Tab-separated table of C-alpha atoms and ligand atoms in Angstrom:
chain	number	residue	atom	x	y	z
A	1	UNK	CA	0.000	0.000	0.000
A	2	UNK	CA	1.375	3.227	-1.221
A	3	UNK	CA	1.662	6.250	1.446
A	4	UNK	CA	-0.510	8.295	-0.410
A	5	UNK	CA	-3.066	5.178	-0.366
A	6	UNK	CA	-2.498	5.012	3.448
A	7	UNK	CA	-2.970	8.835	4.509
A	8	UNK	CA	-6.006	8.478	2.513
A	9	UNK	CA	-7.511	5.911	4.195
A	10	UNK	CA	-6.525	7.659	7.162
A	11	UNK	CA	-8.059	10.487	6.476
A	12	UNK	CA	-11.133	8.835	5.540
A	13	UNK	CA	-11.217	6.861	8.652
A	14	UNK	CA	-10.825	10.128	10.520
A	15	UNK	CA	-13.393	11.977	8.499
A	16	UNK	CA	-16.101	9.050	9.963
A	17	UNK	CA	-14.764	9.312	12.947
A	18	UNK	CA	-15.423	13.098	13.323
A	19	UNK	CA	-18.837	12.884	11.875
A	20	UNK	CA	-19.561	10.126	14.584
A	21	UNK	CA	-18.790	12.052	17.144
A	22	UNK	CA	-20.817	15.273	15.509
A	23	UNK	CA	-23.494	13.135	14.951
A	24	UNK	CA	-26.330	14.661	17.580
A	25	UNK	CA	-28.784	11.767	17.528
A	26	UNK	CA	-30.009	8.214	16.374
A	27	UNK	CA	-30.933	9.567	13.058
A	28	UNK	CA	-27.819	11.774	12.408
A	29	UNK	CA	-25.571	8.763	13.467
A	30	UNK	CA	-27.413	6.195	11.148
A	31	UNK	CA	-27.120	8.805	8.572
A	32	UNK	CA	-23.013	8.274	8.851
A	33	UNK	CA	-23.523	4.868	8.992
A	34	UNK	CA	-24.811	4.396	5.522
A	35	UNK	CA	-22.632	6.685	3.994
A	36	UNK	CA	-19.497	4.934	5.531
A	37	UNK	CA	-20.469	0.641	5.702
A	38	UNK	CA	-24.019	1.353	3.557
A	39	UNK	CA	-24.168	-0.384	0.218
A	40	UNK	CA	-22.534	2.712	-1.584
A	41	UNK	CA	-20.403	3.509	1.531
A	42	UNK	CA	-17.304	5.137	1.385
A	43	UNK	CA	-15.813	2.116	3.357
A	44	UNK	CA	-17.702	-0.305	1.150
A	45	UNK	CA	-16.543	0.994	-1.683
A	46	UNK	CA	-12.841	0.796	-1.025
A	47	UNK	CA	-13.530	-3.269	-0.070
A	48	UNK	CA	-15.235	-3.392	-3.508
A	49	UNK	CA	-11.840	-2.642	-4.691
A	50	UNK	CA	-10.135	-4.993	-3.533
A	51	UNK	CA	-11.236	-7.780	-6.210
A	52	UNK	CA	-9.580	-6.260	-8.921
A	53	UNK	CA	-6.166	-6.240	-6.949
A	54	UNK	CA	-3.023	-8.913	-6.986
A	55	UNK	CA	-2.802	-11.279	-4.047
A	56	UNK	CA	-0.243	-9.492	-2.192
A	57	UNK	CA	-1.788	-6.192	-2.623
A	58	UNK	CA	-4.639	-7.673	-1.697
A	59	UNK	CA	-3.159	-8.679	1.365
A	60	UNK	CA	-2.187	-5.916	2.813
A	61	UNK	CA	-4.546	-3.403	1.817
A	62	UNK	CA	-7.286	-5.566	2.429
A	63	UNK	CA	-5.930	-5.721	6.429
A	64	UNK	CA	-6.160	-2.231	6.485
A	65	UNK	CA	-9.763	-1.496	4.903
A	66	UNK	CA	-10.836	-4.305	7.195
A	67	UNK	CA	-9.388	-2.718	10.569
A	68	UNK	CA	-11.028	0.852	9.265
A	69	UNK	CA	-14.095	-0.950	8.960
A	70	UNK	CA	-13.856	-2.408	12.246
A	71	UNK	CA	-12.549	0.728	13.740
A	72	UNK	CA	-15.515	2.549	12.140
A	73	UNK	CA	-18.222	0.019	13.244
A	74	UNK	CA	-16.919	0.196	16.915
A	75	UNK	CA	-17.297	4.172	17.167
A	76	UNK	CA	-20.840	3.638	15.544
A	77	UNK	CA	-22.172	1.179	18.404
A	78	UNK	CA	-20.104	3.347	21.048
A	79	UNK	CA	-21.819	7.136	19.724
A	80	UNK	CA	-25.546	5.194	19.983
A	81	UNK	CA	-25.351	3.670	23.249
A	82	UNK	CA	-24.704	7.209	23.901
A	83	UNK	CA	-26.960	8.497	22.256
A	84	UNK	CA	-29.625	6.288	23.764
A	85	UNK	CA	-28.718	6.831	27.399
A	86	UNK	CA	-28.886	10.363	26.753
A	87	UNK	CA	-32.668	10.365	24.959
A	88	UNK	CA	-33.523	8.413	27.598
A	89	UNK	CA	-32.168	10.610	30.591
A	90	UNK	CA	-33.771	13.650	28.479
A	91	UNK	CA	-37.411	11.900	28.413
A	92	UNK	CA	-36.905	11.221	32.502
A	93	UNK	CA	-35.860	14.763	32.893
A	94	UNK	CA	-38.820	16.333	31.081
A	95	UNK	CA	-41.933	13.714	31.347
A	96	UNK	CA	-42.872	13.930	34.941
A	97	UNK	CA	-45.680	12.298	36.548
A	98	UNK	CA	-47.599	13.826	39.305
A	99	UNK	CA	-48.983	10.907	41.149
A	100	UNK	CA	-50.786	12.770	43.255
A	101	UNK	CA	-53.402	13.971	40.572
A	102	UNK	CA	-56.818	12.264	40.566
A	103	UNK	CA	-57.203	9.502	38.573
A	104	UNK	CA	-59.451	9.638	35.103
A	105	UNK	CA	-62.617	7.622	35.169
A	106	UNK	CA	-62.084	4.089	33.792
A	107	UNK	CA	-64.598	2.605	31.471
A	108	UNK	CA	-65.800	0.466	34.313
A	109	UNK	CA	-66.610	3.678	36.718
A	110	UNK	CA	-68.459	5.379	33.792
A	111	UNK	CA	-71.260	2.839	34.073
A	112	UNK	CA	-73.796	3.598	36.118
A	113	UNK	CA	-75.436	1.629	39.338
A	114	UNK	CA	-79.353	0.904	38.675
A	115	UNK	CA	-81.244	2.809	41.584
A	116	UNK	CA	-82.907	-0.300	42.728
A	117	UNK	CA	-79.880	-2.291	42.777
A	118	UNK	CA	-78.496	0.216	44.806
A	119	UNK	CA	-81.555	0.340	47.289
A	120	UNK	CA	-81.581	-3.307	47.279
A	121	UNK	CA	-77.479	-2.657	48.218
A	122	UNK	CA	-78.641	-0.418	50.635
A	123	UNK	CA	-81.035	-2.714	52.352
A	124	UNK	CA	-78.927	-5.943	52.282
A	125	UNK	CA	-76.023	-3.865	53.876
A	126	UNK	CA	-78.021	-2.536	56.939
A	127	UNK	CA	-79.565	-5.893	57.398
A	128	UNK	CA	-76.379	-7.837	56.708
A	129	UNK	CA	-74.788	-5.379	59.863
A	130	UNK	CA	-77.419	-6.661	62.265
A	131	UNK	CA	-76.400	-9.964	61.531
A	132	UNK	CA	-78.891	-11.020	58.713
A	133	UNK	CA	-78.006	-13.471	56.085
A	134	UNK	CA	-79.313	-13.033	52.604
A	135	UNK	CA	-81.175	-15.273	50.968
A	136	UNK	CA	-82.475	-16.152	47.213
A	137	UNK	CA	-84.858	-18.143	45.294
A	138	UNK	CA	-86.103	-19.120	41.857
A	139	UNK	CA	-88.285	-16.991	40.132
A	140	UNK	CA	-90.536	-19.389	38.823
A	141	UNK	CA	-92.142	-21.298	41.854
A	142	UNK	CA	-94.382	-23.972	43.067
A	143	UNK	CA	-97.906	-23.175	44.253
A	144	UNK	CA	-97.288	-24.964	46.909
A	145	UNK	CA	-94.229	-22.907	48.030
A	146	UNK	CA	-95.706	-19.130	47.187
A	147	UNK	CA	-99.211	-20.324	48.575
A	148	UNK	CA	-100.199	-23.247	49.977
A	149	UNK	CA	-97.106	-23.206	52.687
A	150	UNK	CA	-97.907	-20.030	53.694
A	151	UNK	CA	-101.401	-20.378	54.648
A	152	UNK	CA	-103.568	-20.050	51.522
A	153	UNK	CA	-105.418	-23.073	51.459
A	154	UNK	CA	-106.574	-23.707	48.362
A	155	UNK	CA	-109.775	-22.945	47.129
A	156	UNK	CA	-109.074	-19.820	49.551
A	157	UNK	CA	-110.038	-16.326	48.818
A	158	UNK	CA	-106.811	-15.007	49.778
A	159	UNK	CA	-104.823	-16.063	46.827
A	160	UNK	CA	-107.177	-13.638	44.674
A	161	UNK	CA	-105.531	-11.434	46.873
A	162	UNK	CA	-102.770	-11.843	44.227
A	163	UNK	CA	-103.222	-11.848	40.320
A	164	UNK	CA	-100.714	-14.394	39.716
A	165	UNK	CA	-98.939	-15.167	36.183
A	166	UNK	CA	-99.365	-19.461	35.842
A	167	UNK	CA	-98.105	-21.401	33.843
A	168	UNK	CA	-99.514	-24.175	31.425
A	169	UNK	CA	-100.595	-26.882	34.326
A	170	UNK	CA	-98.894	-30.315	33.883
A	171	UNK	CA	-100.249	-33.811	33.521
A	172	UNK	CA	-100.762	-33.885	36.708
A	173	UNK	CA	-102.746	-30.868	36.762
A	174	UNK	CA	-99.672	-28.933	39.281
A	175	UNK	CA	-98.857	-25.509	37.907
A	176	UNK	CA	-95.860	-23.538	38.205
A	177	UNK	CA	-95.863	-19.683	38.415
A	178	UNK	CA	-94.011	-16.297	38.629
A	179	UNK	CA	-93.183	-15.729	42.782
A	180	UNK	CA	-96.153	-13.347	43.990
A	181	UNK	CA	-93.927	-12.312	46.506
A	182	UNK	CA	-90.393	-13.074	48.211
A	183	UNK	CA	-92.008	-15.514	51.038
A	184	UNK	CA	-91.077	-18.988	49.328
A	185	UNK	CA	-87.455	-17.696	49.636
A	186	UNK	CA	-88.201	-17.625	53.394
A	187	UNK	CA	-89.815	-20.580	53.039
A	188	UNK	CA	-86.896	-22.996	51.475
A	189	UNK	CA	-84.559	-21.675	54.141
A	190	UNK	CA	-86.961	-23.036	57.030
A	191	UNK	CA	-87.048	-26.060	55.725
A	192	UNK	CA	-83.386	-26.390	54.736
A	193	UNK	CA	-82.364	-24.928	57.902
A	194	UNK	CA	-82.960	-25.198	61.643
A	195	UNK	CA	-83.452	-22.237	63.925
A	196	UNK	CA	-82.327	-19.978	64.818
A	197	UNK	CA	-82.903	-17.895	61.098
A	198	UNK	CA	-81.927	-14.618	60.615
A	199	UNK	CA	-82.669	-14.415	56.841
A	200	UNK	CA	-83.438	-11.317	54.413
A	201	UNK	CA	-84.753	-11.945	50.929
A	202	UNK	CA	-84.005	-9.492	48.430
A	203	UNK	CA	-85.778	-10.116	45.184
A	204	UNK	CA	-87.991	-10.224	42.216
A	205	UNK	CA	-91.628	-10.935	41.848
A	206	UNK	CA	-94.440	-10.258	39.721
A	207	UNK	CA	-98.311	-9.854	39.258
A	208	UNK	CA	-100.901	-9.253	36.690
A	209	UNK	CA	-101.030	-5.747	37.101
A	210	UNK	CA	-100.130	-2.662	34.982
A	211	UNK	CA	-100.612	1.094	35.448
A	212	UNK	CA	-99.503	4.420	36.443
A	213	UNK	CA	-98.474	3.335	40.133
A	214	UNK	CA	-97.709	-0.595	39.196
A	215	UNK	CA	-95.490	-2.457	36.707
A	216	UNK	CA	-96.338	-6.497	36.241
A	217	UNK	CA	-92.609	-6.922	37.652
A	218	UNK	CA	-91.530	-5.320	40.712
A	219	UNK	CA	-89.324	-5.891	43.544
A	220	UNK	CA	-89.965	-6.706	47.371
A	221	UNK	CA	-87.738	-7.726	50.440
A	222	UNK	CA	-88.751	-9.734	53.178
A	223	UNK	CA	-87.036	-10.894	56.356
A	224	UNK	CA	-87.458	-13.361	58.988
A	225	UNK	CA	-86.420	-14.178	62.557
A	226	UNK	CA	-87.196	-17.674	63.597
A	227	UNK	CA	-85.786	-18.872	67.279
A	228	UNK	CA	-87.452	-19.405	70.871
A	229	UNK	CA	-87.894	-16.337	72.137
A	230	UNK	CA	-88.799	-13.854	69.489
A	231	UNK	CA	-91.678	-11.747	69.916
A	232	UNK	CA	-93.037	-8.138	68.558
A	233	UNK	CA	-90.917	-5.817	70.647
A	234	UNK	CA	-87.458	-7.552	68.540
A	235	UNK	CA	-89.602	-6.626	65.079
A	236	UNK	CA	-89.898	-2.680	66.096
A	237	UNK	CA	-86.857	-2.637	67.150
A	238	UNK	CA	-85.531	-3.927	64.084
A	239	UNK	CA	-87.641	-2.274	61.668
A	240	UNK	CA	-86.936	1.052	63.557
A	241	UNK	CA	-83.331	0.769	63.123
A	242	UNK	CA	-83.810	-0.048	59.801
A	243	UNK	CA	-85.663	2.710	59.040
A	244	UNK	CA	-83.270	5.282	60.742
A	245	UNK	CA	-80.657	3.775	58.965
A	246	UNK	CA	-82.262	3.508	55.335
A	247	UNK	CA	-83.710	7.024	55.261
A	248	UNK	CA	-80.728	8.225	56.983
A	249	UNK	CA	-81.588	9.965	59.826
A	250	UNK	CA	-81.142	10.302	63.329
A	251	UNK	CA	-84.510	9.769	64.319
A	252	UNK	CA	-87.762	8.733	62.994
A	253	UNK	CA	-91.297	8.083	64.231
A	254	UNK	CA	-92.959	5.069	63.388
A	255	UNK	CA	-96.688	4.249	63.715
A	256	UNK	CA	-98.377	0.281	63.461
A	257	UNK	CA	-101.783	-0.258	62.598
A	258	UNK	CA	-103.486	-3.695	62.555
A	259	UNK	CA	-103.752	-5.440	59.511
A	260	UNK	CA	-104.458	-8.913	57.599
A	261	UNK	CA	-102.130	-11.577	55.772
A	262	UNK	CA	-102.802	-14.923	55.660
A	263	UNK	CA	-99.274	-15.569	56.498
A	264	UNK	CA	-98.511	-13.557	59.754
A	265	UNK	CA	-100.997	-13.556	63.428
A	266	UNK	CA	-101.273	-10.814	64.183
A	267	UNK	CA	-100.291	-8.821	60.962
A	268	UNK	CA	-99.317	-5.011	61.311
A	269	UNK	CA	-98.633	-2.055	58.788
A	270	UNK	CA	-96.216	0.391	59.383
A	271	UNK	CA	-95.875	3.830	58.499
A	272	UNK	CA	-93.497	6.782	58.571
A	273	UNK	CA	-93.370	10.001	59.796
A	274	UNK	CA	-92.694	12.515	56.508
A	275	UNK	CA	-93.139	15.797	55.634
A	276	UNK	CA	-94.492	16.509	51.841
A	277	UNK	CA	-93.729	20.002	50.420
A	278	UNK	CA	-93.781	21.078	46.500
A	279	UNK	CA	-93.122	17.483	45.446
A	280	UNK	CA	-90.420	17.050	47.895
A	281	UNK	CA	-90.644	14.692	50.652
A	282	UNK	CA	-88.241	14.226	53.973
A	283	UNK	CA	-88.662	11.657	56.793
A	284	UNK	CA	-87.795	12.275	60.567
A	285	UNK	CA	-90.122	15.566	60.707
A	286	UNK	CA	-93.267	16.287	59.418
A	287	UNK	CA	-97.400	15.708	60.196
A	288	UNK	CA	-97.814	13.389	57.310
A	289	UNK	CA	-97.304	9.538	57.439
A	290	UNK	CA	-96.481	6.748	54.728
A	291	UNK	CA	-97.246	3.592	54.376
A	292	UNK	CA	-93.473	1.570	54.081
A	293	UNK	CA	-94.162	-2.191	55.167
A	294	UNK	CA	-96.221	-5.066	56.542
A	295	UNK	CA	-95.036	-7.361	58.674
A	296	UNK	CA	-96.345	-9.910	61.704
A	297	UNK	CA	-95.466	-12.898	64.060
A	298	UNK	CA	-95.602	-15.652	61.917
A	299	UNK	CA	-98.407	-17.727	62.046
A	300	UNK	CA	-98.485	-21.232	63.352
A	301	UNK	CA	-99.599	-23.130	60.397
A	302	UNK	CA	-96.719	-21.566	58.338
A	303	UNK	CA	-94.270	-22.732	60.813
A	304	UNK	CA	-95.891	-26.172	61.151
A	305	UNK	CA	-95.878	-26.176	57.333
A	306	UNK	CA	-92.163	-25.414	57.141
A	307	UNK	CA	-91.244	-28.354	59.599
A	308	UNK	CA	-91.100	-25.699	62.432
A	309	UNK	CA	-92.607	-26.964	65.887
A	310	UNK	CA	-94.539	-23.745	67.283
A	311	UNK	CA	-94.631	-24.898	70.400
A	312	UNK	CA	-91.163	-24.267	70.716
A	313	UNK	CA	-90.302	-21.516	68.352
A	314	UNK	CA	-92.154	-18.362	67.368
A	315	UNK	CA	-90.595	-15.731	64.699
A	316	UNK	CA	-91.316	-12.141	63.073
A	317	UNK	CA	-91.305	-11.190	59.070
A	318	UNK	CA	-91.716	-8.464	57.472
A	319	UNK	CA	-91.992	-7.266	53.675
A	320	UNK	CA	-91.645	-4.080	51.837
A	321	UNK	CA	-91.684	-3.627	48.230
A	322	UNK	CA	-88.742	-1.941	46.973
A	323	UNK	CA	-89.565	0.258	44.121
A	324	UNK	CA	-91.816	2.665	45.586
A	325	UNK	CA	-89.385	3.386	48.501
A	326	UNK	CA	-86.285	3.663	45.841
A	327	UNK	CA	-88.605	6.502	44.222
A	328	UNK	CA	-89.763	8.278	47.364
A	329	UNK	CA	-86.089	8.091	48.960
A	330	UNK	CA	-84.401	9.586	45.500
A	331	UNK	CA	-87.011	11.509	44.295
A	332	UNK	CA	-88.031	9.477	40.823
A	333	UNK	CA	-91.372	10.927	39.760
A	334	UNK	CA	-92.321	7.833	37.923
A	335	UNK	CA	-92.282	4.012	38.868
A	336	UNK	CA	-92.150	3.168	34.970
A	337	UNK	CA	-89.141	5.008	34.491
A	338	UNK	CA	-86.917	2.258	36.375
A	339	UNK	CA	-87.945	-0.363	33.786
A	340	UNK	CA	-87.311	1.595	30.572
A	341	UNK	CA	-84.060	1.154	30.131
A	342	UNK	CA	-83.325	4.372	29.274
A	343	UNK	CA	-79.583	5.741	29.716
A	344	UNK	CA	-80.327	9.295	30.475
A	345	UNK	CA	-82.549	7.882	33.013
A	346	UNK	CA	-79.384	5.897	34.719
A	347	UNK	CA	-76.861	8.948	33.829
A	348	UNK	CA	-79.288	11.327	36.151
A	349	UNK	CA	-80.446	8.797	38.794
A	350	UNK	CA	-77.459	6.183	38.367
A	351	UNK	CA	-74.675	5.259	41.450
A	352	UNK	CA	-70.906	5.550	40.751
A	353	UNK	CA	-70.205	2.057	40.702
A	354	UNK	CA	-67.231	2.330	42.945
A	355	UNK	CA	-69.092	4.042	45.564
A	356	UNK	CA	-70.787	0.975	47.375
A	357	UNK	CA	-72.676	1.870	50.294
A	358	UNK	CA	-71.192	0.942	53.813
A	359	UNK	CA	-72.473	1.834	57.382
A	360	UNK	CA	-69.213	3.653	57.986
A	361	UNK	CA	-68.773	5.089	55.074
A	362	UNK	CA	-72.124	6.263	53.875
A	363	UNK	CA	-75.416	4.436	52.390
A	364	UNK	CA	-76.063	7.046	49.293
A	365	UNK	CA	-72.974	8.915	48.965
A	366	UNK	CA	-74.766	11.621	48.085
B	1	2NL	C1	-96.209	-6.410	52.405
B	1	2NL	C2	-96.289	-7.346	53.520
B	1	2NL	C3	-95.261	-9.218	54.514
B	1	2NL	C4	-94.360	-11.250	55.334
B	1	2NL	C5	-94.483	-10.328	54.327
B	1	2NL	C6	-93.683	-13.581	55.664
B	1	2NL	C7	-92.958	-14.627	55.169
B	1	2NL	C8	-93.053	-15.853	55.763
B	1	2NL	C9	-93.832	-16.036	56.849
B	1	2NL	C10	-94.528	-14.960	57.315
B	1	2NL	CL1	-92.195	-17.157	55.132
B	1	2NL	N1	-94.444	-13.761	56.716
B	1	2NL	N2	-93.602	-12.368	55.080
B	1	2NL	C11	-95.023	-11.038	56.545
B	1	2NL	C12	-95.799	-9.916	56.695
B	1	2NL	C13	-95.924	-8.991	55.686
B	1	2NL	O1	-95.329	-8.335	53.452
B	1	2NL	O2	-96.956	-5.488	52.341
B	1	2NL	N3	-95.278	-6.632	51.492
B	1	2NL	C14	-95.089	-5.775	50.370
C-alpha cells in the first residue's frame, strides 16, 4: 500500500470518525452509517476494490480497509449507546408524573349503578350489619311454596288477593308460576335450615297488574327471625333501626296499625313520619305519614308447614316492596321510568359504581 493510499484511508477513517462524534442523535448517526459501511459507503466501496487487486496487494490493503471498517463500526455502536442513554435521561428529565393527581374515570366507573340495585345494596347492607343473612330463590315457583305453605289453602279467597302469572298446568294438573312475593325464599330456608334464622330476601316478583303506580314486575324484600324467644318488641326494634338507617336519619317516628295476611298472626302495617312540600318529601319531621311495610309474628300453620314446631319456636317477618321506597327516597317521579331502560334515566339517577354503600362510610354517597 502506497503512502498516499495510506494517509487516505486515514483520512477517511478520521473523516467518519469526526462525523460520529458530531453526529447529535439516532438519526444523524445512522445517517453516517450508511454513507461509511451502507451499500454505496465510502468504506464499502474501497472493499469493492479490492477484487480487482493482486494477491499481495490484496493482502495488505485488504488488512487495512478491514481494521477501518472495524474501527468505524466500533465508534458507531459506542456514539448510539450514547446516544440512547442520553434520549432516555432527556425523556426522565422532562416527562414527569404527578402521582398525586386524581385519577381519570375508567370505562368500568363510567357505568352507572341501577337505583334499585343500589336500594336493594342499601337494604342488604343494613340488614347484613345486624347480623342477617341473605337469601335467594327461583323466580318461577311452586304453588305450593308461594301459597299453599304459607297459609292459603286452596280454594281460599286469599290467593285472589294476588293476580298471579301461571303457567300451562302439567299432567298432573300442578302448575308452576311467577313468585307473587319473596315468602317462598323464606320458606326454602326453614325447611333447609334449623333455627335460629336470621334471613333477608331481596328479590324479584311479579303480578298481573299494569298502570300508572304498578309495573307487572316489581321488587320486594322480606325478612325473617325464627328462634325461641322472638316476639313483637325484637320486630320494632328492628324495623326502627332499619328505618333510621335507610332514610338516613337520626330519628324517625314510626306508627303500626293492625292489619291482615294470611301468612302472619297478628299482621301489622307500618308507616313513617314525613313531611311533603312542592313534590319534595323528607322523613324524621313532618305531620304526614307513609305507608313503608307489613309485617307480623308468623303464624303457626306456616311454621308447622315449614317443619317448624310452634310450640317451641315463634318468629317475626316483614316485607316491603322496593320500588316505591327507591322513588320516594331519591325523588323518581315515575315508577315506569326504572324499567325503561333508558340511559339518560341511569346517567341522572345512576350510582358511581365504585361508591358501594357501607355503614361507615355512607349508604347514598350523596
Ligand atoms: C307487604 C307485607 C309481609 C311477610 C311479608 C312472611 C314470610 C313468611 C312467613 C310470614 Cl315465610 N311472613 N312475610 C309477613 C308480613 C308482611 O309483606 O306489604 N309486602 C309488600
Amino acid at each position: 500500500m502506497s503512502d498516499l493510499e495510506k494517509s487516505n484511508l486515514e483520512n477517511l477513517q478520521s473523516q467518519i470518525l469526526a462525523a460520529v462524534a458530531a453526529a447529535a442523535d439516532e438519526a444523524a448517526l445512522e445517517a453516517v452509517r450508511v454513507a461509511a459501511l451502507g451499500k454505496k459507503g465510502s468504506i464499502s466501496a474501497l472493499l469493492a476494490t479490492l477484487g480487482k487487486m493482486s494477491p499481495e496487494e490484496r493482502k495488505t490493503e485488504g488488512a487495512a480497509i478491514n481494521l477501518a471498517k472495524t474501527v468505524v463500526s466500533d465508534a458507531l455502536a459506542a456514539r448510539r449507546d450514547i446516544l440512547k442513554n442520553a434520549a432516555l435521561d432527556a425523556r426522565l428529565a422532562s416527562e414527569t408524573i404527578d402521582v398525586t393527581l386524581p385519577l381519570r374515570e375508567t370505562p368500568a366507573e363510567l357505568g352507572r349503578i341501577h337505583p334499585l340495585s343500589q336500594v336493594m345494596d342499601e337494604l342488604t347492607t343494613i340488614f347484613a350489619d345486624m347480623g342477617f343473612a341473605i337469601a335467594e330463590g327461583p323466580d318461577i315457583e311452586t304453588d305450593d311454596y308461594n301459597f299453599t305453605k304459607l297459609n292459603f289453602p286452596v280454594g281460599h279467597p286469599a290467593r285472589e288477593m294476588h293476580d298471579t302469572f301461571f303457567f300451562n298446568p302439567k299432567e298432573d294438573g300442578s302448575r308452576k308460576l311467577l313468585r307473587t312475593h319473596t315468602s317462598p325464599v323464606q320458606v326454602r330456608t326453614m325447611l333447609s335450615q334449623t333455627p335460629p334464622i336470621r334471613v333477608v330476601c331481596p328479590g324479584r316478583t311479579y303480578r298481573i297488574d299494569s298502570d300508572a303506580t304498578h309495573t307487572p314486575q316489581f321488587h320486594q324484600v322480606e325478612g325473617l327471625v325464627i328462634d325461641k324467644g322472638s316476639h313483637l318488641g325484637h320486630l320494632k326494634w328492628i324495623l326502627h333501626e332499619f328505618c333510621k338507617a335507610f332514610f338516613e336519619v337520626d330519628n324517625i317516628n314510626m306508627r303500626f296499625r293492625p292489619s291482615f295476611f294470611p301468612f302472619t298472626e297478628p299482621s301489622l302495617e307500618v308507616d313513617i313520619q314525613c313531611r311533603r312540600d312542592k313534590g319534595e318529601i323528607r322523613f324524621g319531621e313532618g305531620e304526614d305519614w307513609l305507608e313503608i311495610l307489613g309485617c307480623g309474628m308468623v303464624h303457626p300453620n306456616v311454621l308447622t308447614a315449614c317443619g317448624i314446631d310452634p310450640e317451641v319456636y315463634q318468629g317475626f317477618a316483614w316485607g316491603m316492596g322496593i320500588d316505591r321506597i327507591a322513588m320516594l327516597k331519591y325523588g323518581m317521579s315515575d315508577l315506569r321510568q326504572l324499567f325503561e331502560a333508558d340511559v339518560r334515566f341511569l346517567n341522572h339517577y345512576g350510582f358511581k359504581p365504585l361508591d358501594v354503600p357501607t355503614l361507615a362510610g355512607g349508604l347514598s354517597n350523596p
